[in-house]
Short mmCIF file of C-alpha atoms and ligand atoms in Angstrom, two decimals:
data_model
loop_
_atom_site.label_atom_id
_atom_site.label_comp_id
_atom_site.label_asym_id
_atom_site.label_seq_id
_atom_site.Cartn_x
_atom_site.Cartn_y
_atom_site.Cartn_z
CA MET A 178 17.84 5.16 -11.35
CA VAL A 179 21.09 4.87 -13.33
CA LEU A 180 22.50 6.71 -16.17
CA ASN A 181 22.85 4.29 -19.01
CA GLU A 182 24.12 5.35 -22.73
CA GLY A 183 23.15 9.04 -21.85
CA ARG A 184 19.64 8.71 -20.40
CA TYR A 185 18.35 7.82 -17.05
CA GLU A 186 16.47 4.44 -16.52
CA PHE A 187 15.17 2.16 -13.82
CA ALA A 188 15.93 -1.62 -13.40
CA GLY A 189 14.63 -3.41 -16.58
CA ASN A 190 15.22 -0.39 -18.89
CA VAL A 191 12.20 1.32 -17.38
CA ASP A 192 12.07 4.90 -18.61
CA PRO A 193 11.28 7.63 -15.92
CA LEU A 194 10.38 10.22 -18.67
CA ALA A 195 7.64 7.77 -20.09
CA ILE A 196 6.34 7.17 -16.54
CA CYS A 197 6.06 11.20 -16.47
CA GLU A 198 4.20 10.93 -19.91
CA THR A 199 1.83 8.49 -18.92
CA TYR A 200 0.85 9.23 -15.25
CA GLY A 201 1.79 13.08 -15.25
CA CYS A 202 3.84 15.08 -12.83
CA PRO A 203 4.52 15.20 -9.99
CA VAL A 204 5.16 11.65 -9.51
CA TYR A 205 6.45 9.41 -6.91
CA ILE A 206 8.39 6.24 -8.46
CA TYR A 207 9.78 3.37 -6.43
CA ASP A 208 11.86 0.46 -7.40
CA SER A 209 11.39 -2.60 -5.78
CA SER A 210 14.57 -4.04 -6.71
CA VAL A 211 16.21 -1.55 -4.45
CA ILE A 212 13.87 -2.82 -1.32
CA THR A 213 14.79 -6.30 -2.15
CA LYS A 214 18.44 -5.28 -2.26
CA GLN A 215 18.33 -3.53 1.14
CA TYR A 216 16.33 -6.30 2.78
CA LYS A 217 18.93 -8.82 1.67
CA ARG A 218 21.77 -6.84 2.76
CA LEU A 219 20.58 -6.59 6.22
CA VAL A 220 19.59 -10.34 6.41
CA ASP A 221 23.24 -11.32 5.23
CA ALA A 222 24.91 -8.88 7.76
CA ILE A 223 23.09 -10.60 10.90
CA GLU A 224 24.49 -14.01 11.85
CA VAL A 225 22.26 -15.43 14.43
CA PRO A 226 19.77 -18.47 14.63
CA ASN A 227 16.48 -16.58 14.73
CA PHE A 228 16.48 -13.27 12.80
CA LYS A 229 13.24 -11.34 12.08
CA ILE A 230 12.94 -7.81 10.27
CA ASN A 231 9.61 -5.94 10.73
CA TYR A 232 9.31 -3.17 8.29
CA ALA A 233 8.54 0.03 10.03
CA CYS A 234 5.79 0.95 7.58
CA LYS A 235 5.07 4.65 8.72
CA ALA A 236 8.10 5.26 6.14
CA LEU A 237 6.03 4.37 3.09
CA THR A 238 2.52 2.73 3.63
CA ASN A 239 1.34 1.69 0.06
CA ILE A 240 -0.18 -1.80 0.01
CA ASN A 241 1.98 -2.88 -2.68
CA ILE A 242 4.99 -2.13 -0.97
CA LEU A 243 3.99 -4.00 2.25
CA ARG A 244 3.12 -7.02 0.11
CA HIS A 245 6.32 -6.79 -1.62
CA LEU A 246 8.13 -6.71 1.81
CA ARG A 247 5.77 -9.64 3.14
CA THR A 248 6.96 -11.74 0.12
CA LEU A 249 10.49 -11.09 1.12
CA GLY A 250 9.83 -12.49 4.53
CA SER A 251 9.38 -9.22 6.61
CA GLY A 252 7.03 -8.58 9.23
CA LEU A 253 5.58 -5.08 9.88
CA ASP A 254 6.27 -2.55 12.92
CA THR A 255 3.11 -0.28 13.22
CA VAL A 256 2.45 2.66 15.08
CA SER A 257 -1.30 3.10 14.70
CA ILE A 258 -4.23 1.00 14.59
CA GLN A 259 -4.84 1.94 10.77
CA GLU A 260 -1.29 0.58 10.16
CA VAL A 261 -2.17 -2.50 11.81
CA GLU A 262 -5.38 -2.62 9.70
CA LEU A 263 -3.39 -1.81 6.67
CA GLY A 264 -0.93 -4.65 7.28
CA LEU A 265 -3.78 -7.27 7.93
CA LYS A 266 -5.35 -6.23 4.67
CA ALA A 267 -1.93 -6.48 2.96
CA GLY A 268 -2.08 -10.18 3.91
CA PHE A 269 0.50 -10.27 7.10
CA ASN A 270 -0.35 -12.56 9.76
CA PRO A 271 -1.14 -10.85 12.99
CA THR A 272 1.54 -12.63 14.76
CA ASP A 273 4.06 -10.84 12.18
CA ILE A 274 2.78 -7.39 13.35
CA VAL A 275 4.26 -5.26 16.23
CA TYR A 276 2.19 -2.49 17.39
CA THR A 277 4.17 0.11 19.06
CA PRO A 278 1.81 3.01 20.04
CA ASN A 279 2.85 6.16 22.02
CA CYS A 280 0.06 8.15 23.75
CA VAL A 281 -2.65 6.52 22.05
CA SER A 282 -5.96 5.65 23.67
CA PHE A 283 -6.34 2.50 25.74
CA GLU A 284 -9.41 1.66 23.40
CA GLU A 285 -7.01 1.64 20.40
CA ILE A 286 -4.80 -0.84 22.23
CA GLU A 287 -7.89 -3.03 23.04
CA LYS A 288 -8.46 -3.26 19.40
CA ALA A 289 -5.00 -4.45 18.87
CA VAL A 290 -5.47 -7.18 21.28
CA ALA A 291 -8.61 -8.22 19.45
CA TYR A 292 -6.65 -8.43 16.12
CA GLY A 293 -4.05 -10.66 17.83
CA VAL A 294 -0.96 -8.43 16.90
CA LYS A 295 2.12 -8.18 19.14
CA ILE A 296 1.67 -5.27 21.65
CA ASN A 297 4.64 -3.20 22.66
CA ILE A 298 4.05 -1.13 25.72
CA ASP A 299 5.85 2.17 26.51
CA ASN A 300 4.47 3.66 29.71
CA ILE A 301 4.12 2.52 33.16
CA SER A 302 0.40 3.55 33.60
CA ILE A 303 -0.63 1.56 30.26
CA LEU A 304 1.40 -1.60 31.51
CA GLU A 305 -0.78 -1.58 34.85
CA LEU A 306 -3.87 -1.17 33.18
CA PHE A 307 -2.98 -3.75 30.43
CA GLY A 308 -1.91 -6.49 32.98
CA ASP A 309 -5.20 -5.74 34.78
CA ARG A 310 -7.34 -6.10 31.89
CA PHE A 311 -5.45 -8.83 30.01
CA PRO A 312 -3.75 -10.95 32.35
CA ASN A 313 -1.70 -13.38 30.32
CA HIS A 314 -1.72 -11.94 27.16
CA PRO A 315 2.08 -11.37 26.17
CA VAL A 316 3.74 -8.02 26.02
CA CYS A 317 6.61 -6.41 24.78
CA ILE A 318 8.02 -3.55 26.93
CA ARG A 319 9.71 -0.56 25.21
CA ILE A 320 12.78 0.60 27.04
CA ASN A 321 14.20 3.94 26.84
CA PRO A 322 18.20 3.45 27.18
CA HIS A 323 18.77 7.43 27.50
CA ILE A 324 21.14 7.42 24.37
CA TYR A 325 21.12 10.51 22.40
CA ALA A 326 21.06 9.57 18.81
CA GLY A 327 19.65 10.83 15.66
CA GLY A 328 20.46 13.45 13.07
CA ASN A 329 17.60 15.88 14.03
CA SER A 330 15.98 16.54 17.54
CA LYS A 331 12.62 15.97 15.95
CA ILE A 332 13.43 12.37 15.32
CA SER A 333 15.89 11.57 18.30
CA VAL A 334 13.54 9.58 20.37
CA GLY A 335 15.79 7.94 22.99
CA HIS A 336 17.26 10.54 25.19
CA ILE A 337 16.47 11.41 28.74
CA ASP A 338 13.54 13.63 28.44
CA SER A 339 12.06 11.68 25.58
CA LYS A 340 8.27 10.82 25.68
CA PHE A 341 9.15 7.22 24.28
CA GLY A 342 9.77 4.25 26.28
CA ILE A 343 10.05 3.45 30.04
CA SER A 344 13.40 4.46 31.46
CA PHE A 345 15.78 1.48 32.18
CA HIS A 346 16.14 3.26 35.72
CA GLN A 347 12.51 2.37 36.40
CA ILE A 348 13.00 -1.30 35.57
CA PRO A 349 12.70 -2.39 39.47
CA LEU A 350 9.15 -0.70 39.46
CA VAL A 351 8.35 -2.45 36.17
CA LYS A 352 9.28 -5.72 37.70
CA ARG A 353 7.15 -5.26 40.73
CA ILE A 354 4.21 -4.40 38.33
CA VAL A 355 4.89 -7.43 36.30
CA LYS A 356 5.17 -9.68 39.21
CA SER A 357 1.88 -8.57 41.12
CA LEU A 358 -0.06 -8.73 38.07
CA ASN A 359 1.45 -11.56 36.57
CA ILE A 360 2.31 -10.04 33.18
CA ASN A 361 3.50 -12.29 30.57
CA VAL A 362 6.51 -10.41 29.12
CA GLU A 363 7.74 -11.91 25.82
CA GLY A 364 9.93 -9.31 24.48
CA LEU A 365 11.91 -6.15 25.17
CA HIS A 366 12.37 -3.32 22.57
CA MET A 367 14.38 -0.22 22.19
CA HIS A 368 14.42 2.38 19.35
CA THR A 369 16.69 5.43 19.88
CA GLY A 370 15.73 7.34 16.88
CA SER A 371 16.40 7.84 13.20
CA ASP A 372 19.69 8.48 11.63
CA ILE A 373 21.97 6.86 14.16
CA LEU A 374 25.51 7.70 12.44
CA ASP A 375 27.35 5.42 14.98
CA VAL A 376 27.66 1.84 15.47
CA GLU A 377 29.15 2.39 18.89
CA VAL A 378 26.42 4.40 20.13
CA PHE A 379 24.01 1.66 18.73
CA LEU A 380 25.79 -1.16 20.70
CA ARG A 381 25.81 0.98 23.90
CA GLY A 382 21.83 1.06 23.68
CA ALA A 383 22.02 -2.73 22.96
CA ASP A 384 24.19 -3.57 26.01
CA ILE A 385 21.45 -1.85 28.23
CA LEU A 386 18.80 -3.87 26.51
CA PHE A 387 20.92 -7.02 27.17
CA ASN A 388 21.31 -6.05 30.79
CA THR A 389 17.82 -5.30 31.23
CA ALA A 390 16.85 -8.65 29.54
CA MET A 391 18.66 -10.45 32.21
CA GLU A 392 16.22 -9.24 34.79
CA PHE A 393 13.25 -10.96 32.93
CA GLU A 394 12.59 -14.77 32.67
CA GLY A 395 10.90 -16.37 29.59
CA LEU A 396 11.60 -13.75 26.95
CA SER A 397 11.26 -14.87 23.20
CA TYR A 398 12.75 -11.78 21.62
CA LEU A 399 14.48 -8.70 21.74
CA ASP A 400 13.93 -5.75 19.28
CA PHE A 401 16.60 -3.33 18.67
CA GLY A 402 14.53 -0.88 16.54
CA SER A 403 16.20 1.00 13.96
CA GLY A 404 17.77 4.24 12.97
CA PHE A 405 20.07 3.07 10.48
CA LYS A 406 21.42 6.27 8.25
CA VAL A 407 21.31 5.88 4.58
CA PRO A 408 23.50 8.19 2.25
CA TYR A 409 21.51 11.46 1.30
CA LYS A 410 24.78 13.25 -0.38
CA PRO A 411 27.50 11.89 -2.39
CA ASN A 412 29.94 10.48 0.05
CA ASP A 413 27.58 10.69 2.89
CA ILE A 414 28.38 8.79 6.14
CA SER A 415 25.79 5.95 6.52
CA THR A 416 25.29 3.30 8.89
CA ASP A 417 27.89 0.41 8.38
CA ILE A 418 25.39 -2.40 8.48
CA GLU A 419 27.87 -5.30 7.93
CA GLU A 420 30.03 -3.93 10.93
CA LEU A 421 26.79 -3.40 13.19
CA GLY A 422 25.52 -6.67 11.97
CA SER A 423 28.74 -8.50 12.82
CA ASN A 424 29.06 -6.79 16.38
CA ILE A 425 25.51 -7.25 17.39
CA SER A 426 25.35 -10.68 16.12
CA LYS A 427 28.16 -11.71 18.28
CA ARG A 428 26.64 -10.00 21.39
CA PHE A 429 23.30 -11.29 20.71
CA ASN A 430 24.63 -15.06 20.50
CA ASP A 431 26.78 -14.43 23.86
CA PHE A 432 23.63 -13.11 25.42
CA CYS A 433 21.59 -16.18 24.53
CA SER A 434 24.05 -18.41 25.95
CA ASN A 435 24.17 -16.54 29.19
CA TYR A 436 20.49 -16.11 29.24
CA GLY A 437 20.00 -19.79 28.59
CA SER A 438 17.68 -19.90 25.62
CA GLU A 439 17.71 -18.96 21.98
CA LEU A 440 15.79 -15.69 21.54
CA THR A 441 14.71 -13.98 18.11
CA LEU A 442 16.86 -10.85 17.17
CA MET A 443 14.58 -8.28 15.70
CA PHE A 444 15.10 -5.01 13.85
CA GLU A 445 12.48 -2.62 12.44
CA PRO A 446 14.01 -0.34 9.84
CA GLY A 447 11.93 1.87 7.71
CA LYS A 448 14.28 4.30 5.93
CA PHE A 449 16.96 1.60 5.24
CA LEU A 450 14.68 -0.27 3.38
CA VAL A 451 12.76 2.15 1.26
CA SER A 452 14.51 5.62 1.23
CA GLU A 453 16.80 4.96 -1.65
CA ALA A 454 14.18 2.97 -3.60
CA GLY A 455 12.30 6.13 -4.25
CA TYR A 456 12.43 9.10 -6.56
CA PHE A 457 10.12 12.36 -6.69
CA LEU A 458 9.78 13.75 -10.14
CA THR A 459 8.57 17.03 -10.76
CA LYS A 460 8.32 19.36 -13.79
CA VAL A 461 10.00 22.81 -13.97
CA ASN A 462 7.36 25.30 -14.43
CA VAL A 463 9.74 28.46 -14.46
CA VAL A 464 13.31 29.44 -14.51
CA LYS A 465 13.76 32.71 -13.07
CA GLN A 466 17.16 34.77 -12.93
CA THR A 467 17.10 37.28 -9.98
CA ILE A 468 20.17 39.59 -9.36
CA SER A 469 22.18 36.67 -7.54
CA THR A 470 20.26 33.65 -7.89
CA ILE A 471 18.68 31.20 -10.53
CA PHE A 472 15.55 29.76 -9.51
CA ALA A 473 13.92 26.67 -10.66
CA GLY A 474 10.53 26.47 -9.89
CA VAL A 475 8.67 23.16 -10.01
CA ASP A 476 5.16 21.96 -9.89
CA SER A 477 5.05 20.81 -6.36
CA GLY A 478 6.09 22.03 -2.93
CA LEU A 479 5.97 21.53 0.81
CA ASN A 480 2.69 19.99 0.19
CA HIS A 481 4.28 16.74 -1.44
CA LEU A 482 7.61 16.77 0.18
CA ILE A 483 8.08 18.42 3.46
CA ARG A 484 11.31 17.02 4.74
CA PRO A 485 13.68 19.82 3.49
CA MET A 486 11.46 22.32 5.13
CA PHE A 487 10.59 20.52 8.23
CA TYR A 488 13.83 18.80 9.07
CA GLY A 489 16.35 20.72 6.83
CA SER A 490 16.81 17.31 5.29
CA HIS A 491 19.11 17.16 2.00
CA HIS A 492 17.54 15.36 -1.04
CA GLU A 493 19.98 15.34 -4.16
CA ILE A 494 18.35 16.96 -7.24
CA PHE A 495 19.19 16.08 -10.98
CA ASN A 496 17.65 16.78 -14.30
CA VAL A 497 16.45 13.77 -15.86
CA SER A 498 15.64 15.59 -18.98
CA ASN A 499 19.28 16.70 -19.46
CA PRO A 500 21.52 14.16 -18.06
CA GLU A 501 24.82 15.39 -19.63
CA GLY A 502 24.54 19.05 -20.03
CA LYS A 503 26.72 21.46 -18.56
CA SER A 504 26.09 22.23 -14.80
CA ARG A 505 24.99 25.65 -13.56
CA ILE A 506 24.03 26.60 -10.03
CA TYR A 507 20.44 26.61 -9.13
CA THR A 508 18.01 27.13 -6.34
CA VAL A 509 15.07 24.83 -6.34
CA VAL A 510 11.70 26.03 -5.04
CA GLY A 511 8.17 24.93 -4.98
CA TYR A 512 5.01 26.79 -6.04
CA ILE A 513 3.56 27.03 -2.57
CA CYS A 514 2.59 30.70 -1.36
CA GLU A 515 5.21 30.64 1.33
CA THR A 516 8.98 29.96 1.21
CA ASP A 517 9.36 26.33 0.31
CA THR A 518 12.81 25.84 -0.69
CA PHE A 519 13.99 22.22 -1.87
CA GLY A 520 17.55 23.05 -2.25
CA VAL A 521 20.02 25.93 -2.37
CA ASN A 522 22.87 26.49 -4.75
CA ARG A 523 22.69 23.20 -6.19
CA LYS A 524 24.79 22.22 -9.16
CA ILE A 525 22.37 20.72 -11.68
CA THR A 526 22.81 20.26 -15.16
CA GLU A 527 21.24 23.18 -17.40
CA ILE A 528 17.50 23.50 -16.72
CA LYS A 529 14.85 24.48 -19.26
CA GLU A 530 11.30 25.11 -18.47
CA GLY A 531 9.34 21.85 -18.93
CA ASP A 532 12.30 19.81 -17.69
CA ILE A 533 11.72 16.79 -15.37
CA LEU A 534 13.65 17.23 -12.00
CA ALA A 535 14.15 14.03 -9.89
CA PHE A 536 14.66 14.04 -5.99
CA LYS A 537 16.60 11.22 -4.57
CA ASN A 538 15.92 9.32 -1.23
CA ALA A 539 12.08 9.98 -1.77
CA GLY A 540 11.18 6.63 -0.53
CA ALA A 541 10.79 7.17 3.07
CA TYR A 542 8.80 9.79 4.91
CA CYS A 543 7.97 11.61 1.78
CA SER A 544 4.62 10.61 0.19
CA THR A 545 3.23 9.52 3.61
CA MET A 546 3.79 13.12 4.70
CA ALA A 547 2.00 14.71 1.98
CA SER A 548 -0.90 17.01 2.56
CA ASN A 549 -3.51 19.08 0.08
CA TYR A 550 -2.03 22.46 1.35
CA ASN A 551 -3.03 25.21 -1.31
CA SER A 552 -5.83 22.52 -2.31
CA ARG A 553 -3.18 20.61 -4.43
CA TYR A 554 -3.77 16.97 -5.26
CA ARG A 555 -1.39 14.58 -3.73
CA PRO A 556 0.85 12.97 -6.42
CA ALA A 557 0.22 9.62 -8.45
CA GLU A 558 2.76 6.95 -7.19
CA VAL A 559 4.17 4.41 -9.46
CA LEU A 560 5.98 1.13 -8.66
CA VAL A 561 8.78 -0.34 -10.94
CA HIS A 562 8.41 -4.09 -10.39
CA GLU A 563 9.91 -6.83 -12.36
CA GLY A 564 10.64 -4.62 -15.32
CA GLU A 565 7.42 -2.82 -15.61
CA ALA A 566 5.94 0.47 -14.20
CA HIS A 567 2.79 -0.22 -12.21
CA LEU A 568 0.56 2.65 -10.94
CA ILE A 569 -0.25 2.16 -7.34
CA LYS A 570 -1.64 5.27 -6.44
CA LYS A 571 -3.82 7.32 -8.62
CA ARG A 572 -3.57 11.38 -8.44
CA GLU A 573 -5.99 12.88 -6.54
CA THR A 574 -8.97 14.72 -8.01
CA MET A 575 -11.29 17.59 -7.09
CA ASP A 576 -13.65 14.89 -5.79
CA ASP A 577 -10.89 13.73 -3.21
CA LEU A 578 -10.70 17.25 -1.94
CA LEU A 579 -14.45 17.91 -1.50
CA ARG A 580 -14.96 14.11 -0.42
CA ASN A 581 -15.56 14.67 3.23
CA GLN A 582 -16.71 18.42 3.08
CA VAL A 583 -20.40 18.72 4.08
CA GLU A 584 -22.22 21.60 2.53
CA ILE A 585 -24.67 23.55 4.79
CA PRO A 586 -27.97 23.60 2.52
CA THR A 587 -28.95 27.31 3.58
CA LEU A 588 -25.37 28.44 2.48
CA ALA A 589 -25.54 26.33 -0.81
CA ASN A 590 -28.89 28.01 -1.42
CA THR A 591 -27.86 31.60 -1.15
CA LEU A 592 -25.34 31.18 -3.89
CA ALA A 593 -27.75 29.58 -6.03
CA GLN A 594 -30.06 32.62 -6.07
C1 PLP B 629 9.88 5.34 12.89
C2 PLP B 629 10.04 3.96 13.87
C3 PLP B 629 11.00 3.07 13.20
C4 PLP B 629 11.77 3.29 11.92
O1 PLP B 629 12.80 4.30 11.88
P1 PLP B 629 13.69 4.62 10.39
O2 PLP B 629 14.53 5.71 10.97
O3 PLP B 629 12.79 4.97 9.61
O4 PLP B 629 14.64 3.15 10.16
C5 PLP B 629 11.27 2.02 13.79
N1 PLP B 629 10.73 1.69 15.15
C6 PLP B 629 9.91 2.62 15.70
C7 PLP B 629 9.03 2.19 16.85
C8 PLP B 629 9.59 3.81 15.00
O5 PLP B 629 8.66 4.64 15.68
#
């Protein structure tokens, strides 16, 4: 969304306030042109003969978003069998879907094998079971390089005590299992966590993956996961994708010539592709002045956008209804009956009740983490695509809240009397 002649608009002059009029508030709005731009930026940053991006769809799973990424040439990274099934429904070939489960049941892994998707194994006992049950079925092994990365302990997954991946110190054991069960290892994977600031840290992990890869014959790909950080605040530090791309490309090409074959380099970004494409628009119900604070209370809360409360994440907030007014300092809060603060002491152009506030970076891990807490409906979602606003998810209704509730007849009868 950009400011143009005194009003905010999306690509193709699409008016965010008109979307709120049509579909109501609160509403998630995504701009497909931003996703396209980020996808191309990553493609342009990598210079290797075989490169593949697998979108980590847990960030935003709407089927239209999946299809848009498929048209760009993306594959899919999935973490549950339901995400695999959504990917298949969206039209992805099974071989373009990577399934990277953690602590799921073996039945779920069997299902994924039946679908024919790529399987990524992150646990020695599962590797043994898998090799025993599916000899010759290709697998990828998730290595834990013990790199501490990530802006937040909840999303750092590559450190020594992490539940993710097989420690690179256990490679001798992995090799023994692979050899004795004749397992076909087609790829190695790492994912050190979200929000890696530092290209150096990423490359240290990559070097561990290259060294490990030299110990396995016949690999066809190396998957370097993700963790690319995007800016959340003005002047925020973000991963320098161009620098990362040129460094990793060079090392990857060197690796391939040492290894003696041309492998595929894979990345599986979620946040990088969709975070900045999304905005969450809410209506201000009340402006409340206390002794020291001006609160702006919006028609949403941690039920719709939990990242500020769960991770302490910063989402920029601006007043779409008053683009050029004078700024004041506000604390923006939700309507949930516990403390649900979106932002403290934010400079926002003057807010009146009824104004529309927009939250930035609402594309990744926002709507997919929404709940029905306080029996509120989850918001509608709209995709701005090729100059038009399309409803891609309806706002819920009372029917949705009651859909899976089962009434006990005797209790229902008591009330009827
Ligand atoms: C969540 C996840 C990703 C995506 O992480 P982002 O920080 O959103 O880019 C990639 N790979 C795996 C295995 C994941 O679990």
